[in-house]
PDB file of C-alpha atoms and ligand atoms in Angstrom:
ATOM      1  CA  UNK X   1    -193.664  79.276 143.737  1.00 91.00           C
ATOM      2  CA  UNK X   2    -193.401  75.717 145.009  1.00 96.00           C
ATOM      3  CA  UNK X   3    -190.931  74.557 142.836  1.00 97.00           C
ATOM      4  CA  UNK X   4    -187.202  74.391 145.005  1.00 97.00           C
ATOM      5  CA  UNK X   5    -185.206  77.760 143.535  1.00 97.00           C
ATOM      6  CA  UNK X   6    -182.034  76.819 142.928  1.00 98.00           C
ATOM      7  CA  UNK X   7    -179.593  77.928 146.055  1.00 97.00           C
ATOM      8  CA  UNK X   8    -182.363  76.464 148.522  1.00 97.00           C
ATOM      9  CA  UNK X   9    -182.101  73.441 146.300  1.00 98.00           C
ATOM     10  CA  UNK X  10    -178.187  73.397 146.405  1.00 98.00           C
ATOM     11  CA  UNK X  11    -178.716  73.448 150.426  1.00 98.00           C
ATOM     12  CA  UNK X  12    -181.364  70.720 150.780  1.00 98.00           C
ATOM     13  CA  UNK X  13    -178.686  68.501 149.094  1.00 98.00           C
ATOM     14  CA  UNK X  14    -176.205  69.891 151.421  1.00 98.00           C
ATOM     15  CA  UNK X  15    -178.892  68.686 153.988  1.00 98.00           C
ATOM     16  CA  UNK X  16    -178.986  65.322 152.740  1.00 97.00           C
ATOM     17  CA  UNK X  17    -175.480  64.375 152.756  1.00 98.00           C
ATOM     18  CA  UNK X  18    -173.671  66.286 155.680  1.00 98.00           C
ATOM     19  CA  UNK X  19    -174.510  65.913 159.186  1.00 98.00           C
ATOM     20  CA  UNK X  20    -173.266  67.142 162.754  1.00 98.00           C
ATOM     21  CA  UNK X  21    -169.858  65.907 162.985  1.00 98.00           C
ATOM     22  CA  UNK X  22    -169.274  65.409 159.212  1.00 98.00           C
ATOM     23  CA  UNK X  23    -166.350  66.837 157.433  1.00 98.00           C
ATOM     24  CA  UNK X  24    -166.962  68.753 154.395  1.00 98.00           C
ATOM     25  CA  UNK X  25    -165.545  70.872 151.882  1.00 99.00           C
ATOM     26  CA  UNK X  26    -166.295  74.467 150.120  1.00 99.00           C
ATOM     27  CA  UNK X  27    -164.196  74.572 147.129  1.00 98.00           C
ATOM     28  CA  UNK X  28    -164.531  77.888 146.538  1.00 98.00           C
ATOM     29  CA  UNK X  29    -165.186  79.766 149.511  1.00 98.00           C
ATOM     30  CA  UNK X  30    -165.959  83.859 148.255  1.00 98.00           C
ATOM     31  CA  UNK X  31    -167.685  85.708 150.869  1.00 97.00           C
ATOM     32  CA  UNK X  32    -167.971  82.770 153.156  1.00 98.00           C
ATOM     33  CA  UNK X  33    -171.553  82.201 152.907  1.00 98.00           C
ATOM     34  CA  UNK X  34    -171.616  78.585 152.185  1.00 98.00           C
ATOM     35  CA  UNK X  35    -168.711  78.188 154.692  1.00 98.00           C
ATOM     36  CA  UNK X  36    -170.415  79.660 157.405  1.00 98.00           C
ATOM     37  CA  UNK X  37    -173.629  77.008 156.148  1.00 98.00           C
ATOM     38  CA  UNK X  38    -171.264  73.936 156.477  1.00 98.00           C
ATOM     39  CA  UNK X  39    -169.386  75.280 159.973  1.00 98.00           C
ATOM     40  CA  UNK X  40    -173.258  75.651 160.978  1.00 98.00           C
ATOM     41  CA  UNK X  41    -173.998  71.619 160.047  1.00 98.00           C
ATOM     42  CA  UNK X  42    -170.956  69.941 161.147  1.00 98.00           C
ATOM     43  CA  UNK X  43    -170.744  71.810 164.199  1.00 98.00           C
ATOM     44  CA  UNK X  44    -168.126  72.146 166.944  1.00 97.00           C
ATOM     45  CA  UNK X  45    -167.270  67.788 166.708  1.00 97.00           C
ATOM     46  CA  UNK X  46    -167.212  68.380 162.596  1.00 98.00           C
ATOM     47  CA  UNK X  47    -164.934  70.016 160.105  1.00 98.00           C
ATOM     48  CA  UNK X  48    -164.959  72.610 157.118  1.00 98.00           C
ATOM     49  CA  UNK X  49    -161.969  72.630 154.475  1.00 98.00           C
ATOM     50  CA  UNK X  50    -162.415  76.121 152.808  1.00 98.00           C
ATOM     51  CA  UNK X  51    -160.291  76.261 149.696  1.00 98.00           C
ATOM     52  CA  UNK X  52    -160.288  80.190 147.435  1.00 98.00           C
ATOM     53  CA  UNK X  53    -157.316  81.333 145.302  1.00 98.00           C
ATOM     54  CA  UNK X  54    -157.881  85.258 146.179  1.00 98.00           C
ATOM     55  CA  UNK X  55    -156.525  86.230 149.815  1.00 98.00           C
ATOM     56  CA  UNK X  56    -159.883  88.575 149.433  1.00 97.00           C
ATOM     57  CA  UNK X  57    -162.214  85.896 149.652  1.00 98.00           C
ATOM     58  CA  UNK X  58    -159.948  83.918 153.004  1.00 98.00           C
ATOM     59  CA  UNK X  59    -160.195  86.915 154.586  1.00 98.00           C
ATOM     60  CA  UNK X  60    -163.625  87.777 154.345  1.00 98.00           C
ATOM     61  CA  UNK X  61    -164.942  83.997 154.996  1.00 98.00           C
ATOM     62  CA  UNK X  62    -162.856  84.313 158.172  1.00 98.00           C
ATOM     63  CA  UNK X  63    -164.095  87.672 159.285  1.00 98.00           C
ATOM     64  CA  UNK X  64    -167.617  86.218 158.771  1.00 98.00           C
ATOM     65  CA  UNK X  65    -167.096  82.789 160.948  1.00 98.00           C
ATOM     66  CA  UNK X  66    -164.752  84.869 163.590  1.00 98.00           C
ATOM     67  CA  UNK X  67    -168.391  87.155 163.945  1.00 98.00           C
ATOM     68  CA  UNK X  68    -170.132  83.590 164.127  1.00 98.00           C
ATOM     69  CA  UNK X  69    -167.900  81.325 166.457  1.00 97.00           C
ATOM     70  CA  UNK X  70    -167.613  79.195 163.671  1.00 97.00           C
ATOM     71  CA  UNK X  71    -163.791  79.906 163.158  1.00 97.00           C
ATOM     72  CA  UNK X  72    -162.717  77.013 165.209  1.00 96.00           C
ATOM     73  CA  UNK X  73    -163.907  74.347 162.944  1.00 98.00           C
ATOM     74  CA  UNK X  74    -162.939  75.567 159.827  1.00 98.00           C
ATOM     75  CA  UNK X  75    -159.442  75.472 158.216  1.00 98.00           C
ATOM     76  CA  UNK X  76    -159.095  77.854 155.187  1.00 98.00           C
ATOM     77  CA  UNK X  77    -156.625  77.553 152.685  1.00 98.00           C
ATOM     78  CA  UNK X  78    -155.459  80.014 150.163  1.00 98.00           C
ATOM     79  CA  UNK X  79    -155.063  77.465 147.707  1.00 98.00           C
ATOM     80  CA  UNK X  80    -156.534  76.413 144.048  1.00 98.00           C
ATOM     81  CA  UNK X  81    -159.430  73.375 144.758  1.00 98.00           C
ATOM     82  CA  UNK X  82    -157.159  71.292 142.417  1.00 98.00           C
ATOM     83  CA  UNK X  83    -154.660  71.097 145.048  1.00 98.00           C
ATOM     84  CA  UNK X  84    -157.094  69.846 147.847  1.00 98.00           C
ATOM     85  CA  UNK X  85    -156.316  66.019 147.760  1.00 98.00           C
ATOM     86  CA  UNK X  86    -153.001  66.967 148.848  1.00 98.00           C
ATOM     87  CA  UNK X  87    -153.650  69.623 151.708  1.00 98.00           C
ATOM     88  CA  UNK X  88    -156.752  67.632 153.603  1.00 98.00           C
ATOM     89  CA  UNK X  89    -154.865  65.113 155.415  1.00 98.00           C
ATOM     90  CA  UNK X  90    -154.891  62.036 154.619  1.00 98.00           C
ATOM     91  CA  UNK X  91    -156.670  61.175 158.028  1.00 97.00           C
ATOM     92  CA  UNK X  92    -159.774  63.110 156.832  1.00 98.00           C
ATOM     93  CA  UNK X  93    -159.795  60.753 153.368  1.00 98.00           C
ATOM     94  CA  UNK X  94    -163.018  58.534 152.775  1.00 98.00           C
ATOM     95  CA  UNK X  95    -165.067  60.958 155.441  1.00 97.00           C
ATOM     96  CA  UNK X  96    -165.748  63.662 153.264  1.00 98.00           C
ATOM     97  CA  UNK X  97    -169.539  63.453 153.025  1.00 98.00           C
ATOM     98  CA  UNK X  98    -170.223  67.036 151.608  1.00 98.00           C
ATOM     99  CA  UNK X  99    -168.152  69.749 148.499  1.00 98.00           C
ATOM    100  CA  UNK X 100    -170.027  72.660 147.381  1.00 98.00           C
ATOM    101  CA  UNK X 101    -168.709  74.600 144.637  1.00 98.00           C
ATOM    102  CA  UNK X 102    -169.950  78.284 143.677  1.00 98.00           C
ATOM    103  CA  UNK X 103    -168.176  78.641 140.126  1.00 98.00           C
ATOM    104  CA  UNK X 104    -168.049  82.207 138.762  1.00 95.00           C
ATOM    105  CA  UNK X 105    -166.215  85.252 140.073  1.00 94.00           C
ATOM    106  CA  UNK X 106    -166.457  86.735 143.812  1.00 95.00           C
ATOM    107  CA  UNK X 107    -169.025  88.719 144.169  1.00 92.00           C
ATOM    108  CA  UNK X 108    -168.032  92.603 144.467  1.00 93.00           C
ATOM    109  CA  UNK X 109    -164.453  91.316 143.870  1.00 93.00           C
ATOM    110  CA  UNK X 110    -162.152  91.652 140.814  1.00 93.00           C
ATOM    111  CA  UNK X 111    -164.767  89.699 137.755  1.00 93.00           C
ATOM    112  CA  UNK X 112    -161.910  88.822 136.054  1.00 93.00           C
ATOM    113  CA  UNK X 113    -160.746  86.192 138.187  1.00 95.00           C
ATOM    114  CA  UNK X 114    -163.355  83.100 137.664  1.00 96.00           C
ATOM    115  CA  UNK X 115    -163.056  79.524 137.989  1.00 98.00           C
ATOM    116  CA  UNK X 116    -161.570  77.408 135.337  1.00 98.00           C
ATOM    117  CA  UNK X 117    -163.165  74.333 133.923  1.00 98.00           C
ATOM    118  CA  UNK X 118    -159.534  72.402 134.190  1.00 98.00           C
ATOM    119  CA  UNK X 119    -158.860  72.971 137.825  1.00 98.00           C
ATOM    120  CA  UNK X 120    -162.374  72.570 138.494  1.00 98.00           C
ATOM    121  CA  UNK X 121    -162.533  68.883 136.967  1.00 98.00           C
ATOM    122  CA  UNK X 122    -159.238  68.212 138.713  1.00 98.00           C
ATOM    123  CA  UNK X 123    -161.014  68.853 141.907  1.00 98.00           C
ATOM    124  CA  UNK X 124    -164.178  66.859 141.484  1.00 98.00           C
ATOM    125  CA  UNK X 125    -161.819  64.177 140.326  1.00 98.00           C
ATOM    126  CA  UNK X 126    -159.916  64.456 143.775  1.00 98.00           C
ATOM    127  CA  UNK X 127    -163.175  64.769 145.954  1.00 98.00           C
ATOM    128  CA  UNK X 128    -164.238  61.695 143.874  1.00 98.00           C
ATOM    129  CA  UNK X 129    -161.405  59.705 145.184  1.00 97.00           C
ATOM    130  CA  UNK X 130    -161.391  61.304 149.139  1.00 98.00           C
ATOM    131  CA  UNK X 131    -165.697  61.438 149.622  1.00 98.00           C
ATOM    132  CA  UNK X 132    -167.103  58.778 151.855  1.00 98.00           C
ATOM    133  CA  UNK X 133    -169.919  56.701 149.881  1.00 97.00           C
ATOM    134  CA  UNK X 134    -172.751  58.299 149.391  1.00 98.00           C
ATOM    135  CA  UNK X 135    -170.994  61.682 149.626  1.00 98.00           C
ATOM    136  CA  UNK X 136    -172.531  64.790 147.689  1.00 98.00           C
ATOM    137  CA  UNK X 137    -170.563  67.300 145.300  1.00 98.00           C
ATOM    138  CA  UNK X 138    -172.667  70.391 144.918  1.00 98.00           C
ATOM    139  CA  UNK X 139    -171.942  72.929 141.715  1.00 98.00           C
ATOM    140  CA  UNK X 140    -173.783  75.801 141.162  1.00 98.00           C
ATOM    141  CA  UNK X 141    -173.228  76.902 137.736  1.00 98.00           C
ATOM    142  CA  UNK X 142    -173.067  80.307 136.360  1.00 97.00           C
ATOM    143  CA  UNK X 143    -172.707  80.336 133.193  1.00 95.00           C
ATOM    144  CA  UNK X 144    -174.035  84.135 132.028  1.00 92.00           C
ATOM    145  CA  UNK X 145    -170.766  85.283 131.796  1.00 90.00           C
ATOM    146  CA  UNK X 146    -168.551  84.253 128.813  1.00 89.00           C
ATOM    147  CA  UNK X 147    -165.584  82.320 130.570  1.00 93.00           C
ATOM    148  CA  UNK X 148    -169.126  80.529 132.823  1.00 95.00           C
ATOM    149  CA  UNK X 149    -170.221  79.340 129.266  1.00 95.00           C
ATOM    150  CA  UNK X 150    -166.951  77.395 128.426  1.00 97.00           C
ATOM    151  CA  UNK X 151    -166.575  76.020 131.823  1.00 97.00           C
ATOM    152  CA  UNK X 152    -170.417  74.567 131.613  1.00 97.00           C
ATOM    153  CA  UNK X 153    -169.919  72.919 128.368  1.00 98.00           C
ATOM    154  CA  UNK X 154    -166.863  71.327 129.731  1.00 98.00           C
ATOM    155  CA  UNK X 155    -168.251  70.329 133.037  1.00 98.00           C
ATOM    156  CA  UNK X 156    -171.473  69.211 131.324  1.00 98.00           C
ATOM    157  CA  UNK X 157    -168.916  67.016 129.088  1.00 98.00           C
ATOM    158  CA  UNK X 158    -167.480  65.605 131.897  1.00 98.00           C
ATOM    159  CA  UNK X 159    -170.052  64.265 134.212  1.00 98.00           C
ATOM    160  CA  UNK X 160    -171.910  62.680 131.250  1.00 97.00           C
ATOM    161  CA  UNK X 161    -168.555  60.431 130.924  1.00 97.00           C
ATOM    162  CA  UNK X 162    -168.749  59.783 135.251  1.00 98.00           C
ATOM    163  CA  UNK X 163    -169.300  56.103 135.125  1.00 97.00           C
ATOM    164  CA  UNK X 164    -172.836  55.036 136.849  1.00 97.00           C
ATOM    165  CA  UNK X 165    -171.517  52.583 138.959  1.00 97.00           C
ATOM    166  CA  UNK X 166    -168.978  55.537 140.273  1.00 96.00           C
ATOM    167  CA  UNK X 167    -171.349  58.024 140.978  1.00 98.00           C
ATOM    168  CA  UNK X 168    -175.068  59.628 140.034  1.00 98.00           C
ATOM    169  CA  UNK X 169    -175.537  62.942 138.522  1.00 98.00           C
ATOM    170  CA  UNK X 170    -178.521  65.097 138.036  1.00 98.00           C
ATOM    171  CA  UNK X 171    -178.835  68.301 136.903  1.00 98.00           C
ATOM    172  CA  UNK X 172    -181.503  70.655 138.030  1.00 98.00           C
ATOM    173  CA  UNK X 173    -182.536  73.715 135.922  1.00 98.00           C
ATOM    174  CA  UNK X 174    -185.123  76.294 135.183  1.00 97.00           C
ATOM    175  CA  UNK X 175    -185.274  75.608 131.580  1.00 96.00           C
ATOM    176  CA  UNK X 176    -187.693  78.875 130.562  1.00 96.00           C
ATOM    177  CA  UNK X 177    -186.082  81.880 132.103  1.00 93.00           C
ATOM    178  CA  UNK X 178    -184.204  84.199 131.013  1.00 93.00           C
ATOM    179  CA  UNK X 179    -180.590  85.500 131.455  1.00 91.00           C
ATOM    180  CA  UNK X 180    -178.541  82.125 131.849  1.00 93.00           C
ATOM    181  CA  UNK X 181    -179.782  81.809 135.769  1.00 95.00           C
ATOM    182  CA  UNK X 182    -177.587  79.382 137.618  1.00 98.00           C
ATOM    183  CA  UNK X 183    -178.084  75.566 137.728  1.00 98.00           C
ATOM    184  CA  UNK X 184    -176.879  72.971 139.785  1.00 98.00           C
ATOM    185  CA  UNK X 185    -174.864  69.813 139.008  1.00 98.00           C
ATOM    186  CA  UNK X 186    -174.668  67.276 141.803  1.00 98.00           C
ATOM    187  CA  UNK X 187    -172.944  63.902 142.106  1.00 98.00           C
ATOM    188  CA  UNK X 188    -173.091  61.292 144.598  1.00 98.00           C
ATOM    189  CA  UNK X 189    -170.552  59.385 145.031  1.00 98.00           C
ATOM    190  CA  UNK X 190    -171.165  55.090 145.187  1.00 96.00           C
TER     191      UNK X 190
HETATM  192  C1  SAM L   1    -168.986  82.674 143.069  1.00 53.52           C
HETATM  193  S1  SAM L   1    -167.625  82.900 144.125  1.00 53.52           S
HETATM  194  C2  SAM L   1    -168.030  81.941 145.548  1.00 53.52           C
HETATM  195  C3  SAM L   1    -169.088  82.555 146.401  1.00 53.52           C
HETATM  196  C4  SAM L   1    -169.216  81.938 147.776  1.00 53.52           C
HETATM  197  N1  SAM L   1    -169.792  80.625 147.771  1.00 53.52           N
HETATM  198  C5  SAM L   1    -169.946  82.841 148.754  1.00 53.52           C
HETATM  199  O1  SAM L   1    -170.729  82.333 149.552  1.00 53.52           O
HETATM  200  O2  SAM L   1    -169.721  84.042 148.739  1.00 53.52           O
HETATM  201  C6  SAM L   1    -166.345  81.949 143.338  1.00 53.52           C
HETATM  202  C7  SAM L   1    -165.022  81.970 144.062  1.00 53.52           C
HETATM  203  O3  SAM L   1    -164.183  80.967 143.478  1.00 53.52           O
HETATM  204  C8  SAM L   1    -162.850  81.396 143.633  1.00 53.52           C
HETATM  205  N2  SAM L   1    -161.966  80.612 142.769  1.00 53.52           N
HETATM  206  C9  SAM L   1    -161.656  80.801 141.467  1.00 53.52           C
HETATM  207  N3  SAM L   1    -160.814  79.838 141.044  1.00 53.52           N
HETATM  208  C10 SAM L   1    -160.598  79.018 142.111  1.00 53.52           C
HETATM  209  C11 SAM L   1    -159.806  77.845 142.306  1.00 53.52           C
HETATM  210  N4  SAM L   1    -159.105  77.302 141.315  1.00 53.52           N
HETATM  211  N5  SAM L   1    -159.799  77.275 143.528  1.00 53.52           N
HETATM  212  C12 SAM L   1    -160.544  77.802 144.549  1.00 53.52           C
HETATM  213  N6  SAM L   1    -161.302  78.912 144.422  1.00 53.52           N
HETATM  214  C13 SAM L   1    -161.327  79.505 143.225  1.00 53.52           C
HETATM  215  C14 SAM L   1    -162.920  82.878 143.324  1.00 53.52           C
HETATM  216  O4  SAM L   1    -161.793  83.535 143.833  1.00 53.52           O
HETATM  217  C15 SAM L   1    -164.250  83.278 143.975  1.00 53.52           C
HETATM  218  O5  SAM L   1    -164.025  83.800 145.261  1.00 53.52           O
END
């Protein structure tokens, strides 16, 4: 298949916007594999913020960058996303050229615990405030489990009402398959 699957996609617009020495952000940092992507970019003169709820998910991302070398330019922070505007310093604000979120529930962790659509707005509203122009917010969607549906329709809601001259959203989708696979919603910031 030719056609860009959809985490490859979610990468290639990681790609775009963050470069060696960039700052960027994982909102929800699980298993650490998107961490360990942005520590990879940035490099040792960059910086990762690494925000997860579950003390599961910060341990394992920092197990997996300690086996890496990565550790060193990461902080991780056992915090909700919604809080991030207040626990990146305000020195990093306006440099932020790169937020990935993975929405959904950790994989081979507890299922129950999933990302909400309110905290999840709150953060893109932050990142939307901190992101240097041009700046990328990457969402993966899933949106096959009940609780995923909700927070798509609300998140779908909500970046219809981002204002074009704040920021450009696209949506990219397999529109024929079967069993809810996972889309991506990204915004640029102006
Ligand atoms: C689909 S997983 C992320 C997978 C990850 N990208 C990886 O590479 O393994 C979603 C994660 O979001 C976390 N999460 C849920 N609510 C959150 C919140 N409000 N703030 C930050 N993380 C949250 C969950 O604990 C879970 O680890």
């Amino acid at each position: 298949m030719k056609l860009m699957r959809i985490l490859p996609f979610a990468r290639s617009l990681i790609d775009l916007a963050v470069k060696e020495g960039d700052i960027a952000v994982d909102a929800t940092v699980g298993n650490g594999h998107d961490t360990l992507y942005l520590a990879e970019r940035v490099g040792k003169k960059g910086h990762v913020f690494g925000f997860d709820i579950q003390s599961e998910a910060i341990e394992n991302t920092a197990k997996r960058l300690q086996e890496h070398g990565m550790l060193e330019q990461v902080t991780l922070f056992q915090a909700s996303h919604d809080k991030l505007i207040e626990k990146i310093s305000a020195h990093y604000h306006g440099r932020i050229t790169g937020a990935i979120f993975n929405l959904g529930y950790l994989p081979g962790g507890d299922k129950q615990i999933v990302t909400k659509p309110e905290s999840t707005i709150r953060a893109i509203e932050q990142l939307l405030h901190i992101l240097a122009p041009e700046g990328i917010i990457v969402l993966v969607v899933y949106h096959g489990h009940p609780e995923g549906a909700i927070e798509r329709d609300a998140l779908l809601e909500y970046v219809q009402t981002l204002d074009q001259k704040q920021a450009h959203v696209l949506r990219y989708e397999f529109i024929n398959q079967i069993n809810h696979p996972p889309f991506i919603i990204a915004i640029e910031k102006r």
